[in-house]
């Protein structure tokens, strides 16, 4: 959606008088709090993603594989190491997991 179309969808008259500004204030406050929390989460994920990647490659943290069959969660597998992950994915892809 182009920026002009998004601007056209905004309600007009917000903030033109004190009453509409008072009505809009709680919405803006909630938006700013949620935005701040989202930015903190984003920064933490960006900082810790390389650490988690190295720990998974070294085998200190296990990988998690979820098996779904016909849209239902069937089983969860925990695998340590990248070679173990590849081996388990090949086994599951070959049909060696769920026979129901």
PDB file of C-alpha atoms in Angstrom:
ATOM      1  CA  UNK A   1       0.000   0.000   0.000  1.00  0.00           C
ATOM      2  CA  UNK A   2       1.541   3.357  -0.979  1.00  0.00           C
ATOM      3  CA  UNK A   3       2.147   5.926   1.712  1.00  0.00           C
ATOM      4  CA  UNK A   4      -0.418   8.278   0.226  1.00  0.00           C
ATOM      5  CA  UNK A   5      -3.138   5.626   0.508  1.00  0.00           C
ATOM      6  CA  UNK A   6      -2.236   5.013   4.144  1.00  0.00           C
ATOM      7  CA  UNK A   7      -2.406   8.727   4.869  1.00  0.00           C
ATOM      8  CA  UNK A   8      -5.842   8.909   3.227  1.00  0.00           C
ATOM      9  CA  UNK A   9      -7.117   6.207   5.602  1.00  0.00           C
ATOM     10  CA  UNK A  10      -6.166   8.208   8.709  1.00  0.00           C
ATOM     11  CA  UNK A  11      -9.100   9.918  10.397  1.00  0.00           C
ATOM     12  CA  UNK A  12      -9.187  13.645   9.890  1.00  0.00           C
ATOM     13  CA  UNK A  13      -9.630  16.108  12.689  1.00  0.00           C
ATOM     14  CA  UNK A  14      -7.696  14.272  15.392  1.00  0.00           C
ATOM     15  CA  UNK A  15      -6.022  16.891  17.530  1.00  0.00           C
ATOM     16  CA  UNK A  16      -7.875  19.846  16.067  1.00  0.00           C
ATOM     17  CA  UNK A  17      -9.616  20.482  19.375  1.00  0.00           C
ATOM     18  CA  UNK A  18      -8.794  19.597  22.990  1.00  0.00           C
ATOM     19  CA  UNK A  19     -11.488  16.917  23.286  1.00  0.00           C
ATOM     20  CA  UNK A  20     -10.201  14.838  20.371  1.00  0.00           C
ATOM     21  CA  UNK A  21      -6.643  15.161  21.703  1.00  0.00           C
ATOM     22  CA  UNK A  22      -7.795  13.871  25.116  1.00  0.00           C
ATOM     23  CA  UNK A  23      -9.588  10.973  23.449  1.00  0.00           C
ATOM     24  CA  UNK A  24      -6.524  10.090  21.336  1.00  0.00           C
ATOM     25  CA  UNK A  25      -4.047  10.341  24.232  1.00  0.00           C
ATOM     26  CA  UNK A  26      -4.668   6.848  25.735  1.00  0.00           C
ATOM     27  CA  UNK A  27      -4.307   5.234  22.316  1.00  0.00           C
ATOM     28  CA  UNK A  28      -1.044   7.029  21.672  1.00  0.00           C
ATOM     29  CA  UNK A  29       0.240   6.086  25.146  1.00  0.00           C
ATOM     30  CA  UNK A  30      -0.554   2.406  24.611  1.00  0.00           C
ATOM     31  CA  UNK A  31       1.049   2.532  21.172  1.00  0.00           C
ATOM     32  CA  UNK A  32       4.256   4.053  22.579  1.00  0.00           C
ATOM     33  CA  UNK A  33       4.487   1.462  25.378  1.00  0.00           C
ATOM     34  CA  UNK A  34       3.965  -1.440  22.968  1.00  0.00           C
ATOM     35  CA  UNK A  35       6.458   0.077  20.520  1.00  0.00           C
ATOM     36  CA  UNK A  36       9.084   0.447  23.267  1.00  0.00           C
ATOM     37  CA  UNK A  37       8.593  -3.166  24.399  1.00  0.00           C
ATOM     38  CA  UNK A  38       8.808  -4.416  20.818  1.00  0.00           C
ATOM     39  CA  UNK A  39      12.036  -2.474  20.230  1.00  0.00           C
ATOM     40  CA  UNK A  40      13.584  -3.906  23.422  1.00  0.00           C
ATOM     41  CA  UNK A  41      12.637  -7.433  22.315  1.00  0.00           C
ATOM     42  CA  UNK A  42      14.061  -6.826  18.837  1.00  0.00           C
ATOM     43  CA  UNK A  43      17.375  -5.562  20.214  1.00  0.00           C
ATOM     44  CA  UNK A  44      17.655  -8.512  22.612  1.00  0.00           C
ATOM     45  CA  UNK A  45      16.936 -10.994  19.818  1.00  0.00           C
ATOM     46  CA  UNK A  46      19.536  -9.368  17.580  1.00  0.00           C
ATOM     47  CA  UNK A  47      22.125  -9.418  20.365  1.00  0.00           C
ATOM     48  CA  UNK A  48      21.559 -13.012  21.480  1.00  0.00           C
ATOM     49  CA  UNK A  49      20.943 -14.680  18.103  1.00  0.00           C
ATOM     50  CA  UNK A  50      24.674 -15.070  17.281  1.00  0.00           C
ATOM     51  CA  UNK A  51      25.343 -16.451  20.782  1.00  0.00           C
ATOM     52  CA  UNK A  52      22.521 -18.979  20.438  1.00  0.00           C
ATOM     53  CA  UNK A  53      23.752 -19.977  16.979  1.00  0.00           C
ATOM     54  CA  UNK A  54      27.263 -20.684  18.248  1.00  0.00           C
ATOM     55  CA  UNK A  55      25.946 -22.626  21.262  1.00  0.00           C
ATOM     56  CA  UNK A  56      23.740 -24.747  18.990  1.00  0.00           C
ATOM     57  CA  UNK A  57      26.607 -25.461  16.614  1.00  0.00           C
ATOM     58  CA  UNK A  58      28.779 -26.522  19.562  1.00  0.00           C
ATOM     59  CA  UNK A  59      26.022 -28.796  20.889  1.00  0.00           C
ATOM     60  CA  UNK A  60      25.409 -26.903  24.123  1.00  0.00           C
ATOM     61  CA  UNK A  61      21.797 -26.123  23.152  1.00  0.00           C
ATOM     62  CA  UNK A  62      19.595 -28.678  21.425  1.00  0.00           C
ATOM     63  CA  UNK A  63      17.533 -28.112  18.315  1.00  0.00           C
ATOM     64  CA  UNK A  64      13.781 -28.675  18.512  1.00  0.00           C
ATOM     65  CA  UNK A  65      11.894 -30.408  15.704  1.00  0.00           C
ATOM     66  CA  UNK A  66       8.095 -30.490  15.779  1.00  0.00           C
ATOM     67  CA  UNK A  67       6.367 -33.185  13.745  1.00  0.00           C
ATOM     68  CA  UNK A  68       2.923 -32.367  12.350  1.00  0.00           C
ATOM     69  CA  UNK A  69       0.672 -34.912  10.647  1.00  0.00           C
ATOM     70  CA  UNK A  70      -2.559 -33.776   8.940  1.00  0.00           C
ATOM     71  CA  UNK A  71      -2.298 -30.427  10.699  1.00  0.00           C
ATOM     72  CA  UNK A  72      -1.975 -31.942  14.167  1.00  0.00           C
ATOM     73  CA  UNK A  73       1.100 -31.813  16.357  1.00  0.00           C
ATOM     74  CA  UNK A  74       2.259 -35.392  16.781  1.00  0.00           C
ATOM     75  CA  UNK A  75       5.627 -35.306  18.491  1.00  0.00           C
ATOM     76  CA  UNK A  76       8.560 -33.089  19.412  1.00  0.00           C
ATOM     77  CA  UNK A  77      12.153 -34.199  18.936  1.00  0.00           C
ATOM     78  CA  UNK A  78      15.193 -32.671  20.642  1.00  0.00           C
ATOM     79  CA  UNK A  79      18.461 -33.124  18.761  1.00  0.00           C
ATOM     80  CA  UNK A  80      21.963 -32.017  19.755  1.00  0.00           C
ATOM     81  CA  UNK A  81      24.462 -30.844  17.165  1.00  0.00           C
ATOM     82  CA  UNK A  82      24.115 -29.885  13.524  1.00  0.00           C
ATOM     83  CA  UNK A  83      24.920 -33.359  12.204  1.00  0.00           C
ATOM     84  CA  UNK A  84      22.300 -34.848  14.546  1.00  0.00           C
ATOM     85  CA  UNK A  85      19.786 -32.333  13.232  1.00  0.00           C
ATOM     86  CA  UNK A  86      20.479 -33.306   9.635  1.00  0.00           C
ATOM     87  CA  UNK A  87      20.319 -37.013  10.462  1.00  0.00           C
ATOM     88  CA  UNK A  88      16.991 -36.676  12.300  1.00  0.00           C
ATOM     89  CA  UNK A  89      15.454 -34.542   9.533  1.00  0.00           C
ATOM     90  CA  UNK A  90      16.447 -37.126   6.917  1.00  0.00           C
ATOM     91  CA  UNK A  91      14.961 -39.903   9.055  1.00  0.00           C
ATOM     92  CA  UNK A  92      11.709 -37.993   9.545  1.00  0.00           C
ATOM     93  CA  UNK A  93      11.507 -37.073   5.853  1.00  0.00           C
ATOM     94  CA  UNK A  94      11.945 -40.722   4.905  1.00  0.00           C
ATOM     95  CA  UNK A  95       8.860 -41.594   6.955  1.00  0.00           C
ATOM     96  CA  UNK A  96      10.613 -43.215   9.861  1.00  0.00           C
ATOM     97  CA  UNK A  97       8.692 -41.346  12.512  1.00  0.00           C
ATOM     98  CA  UNK A  98       4.916 -41.494  12.518  1.00  0.00           C
ATOM     99  CA  UNK A  99       3.031 -44.532  11.283  1.00  0.00           C
ATOM    100  CA  UNK A 100      -0.483 -43.563  12.359  1.00  0.00           C
TER     101      UNK A 100
END
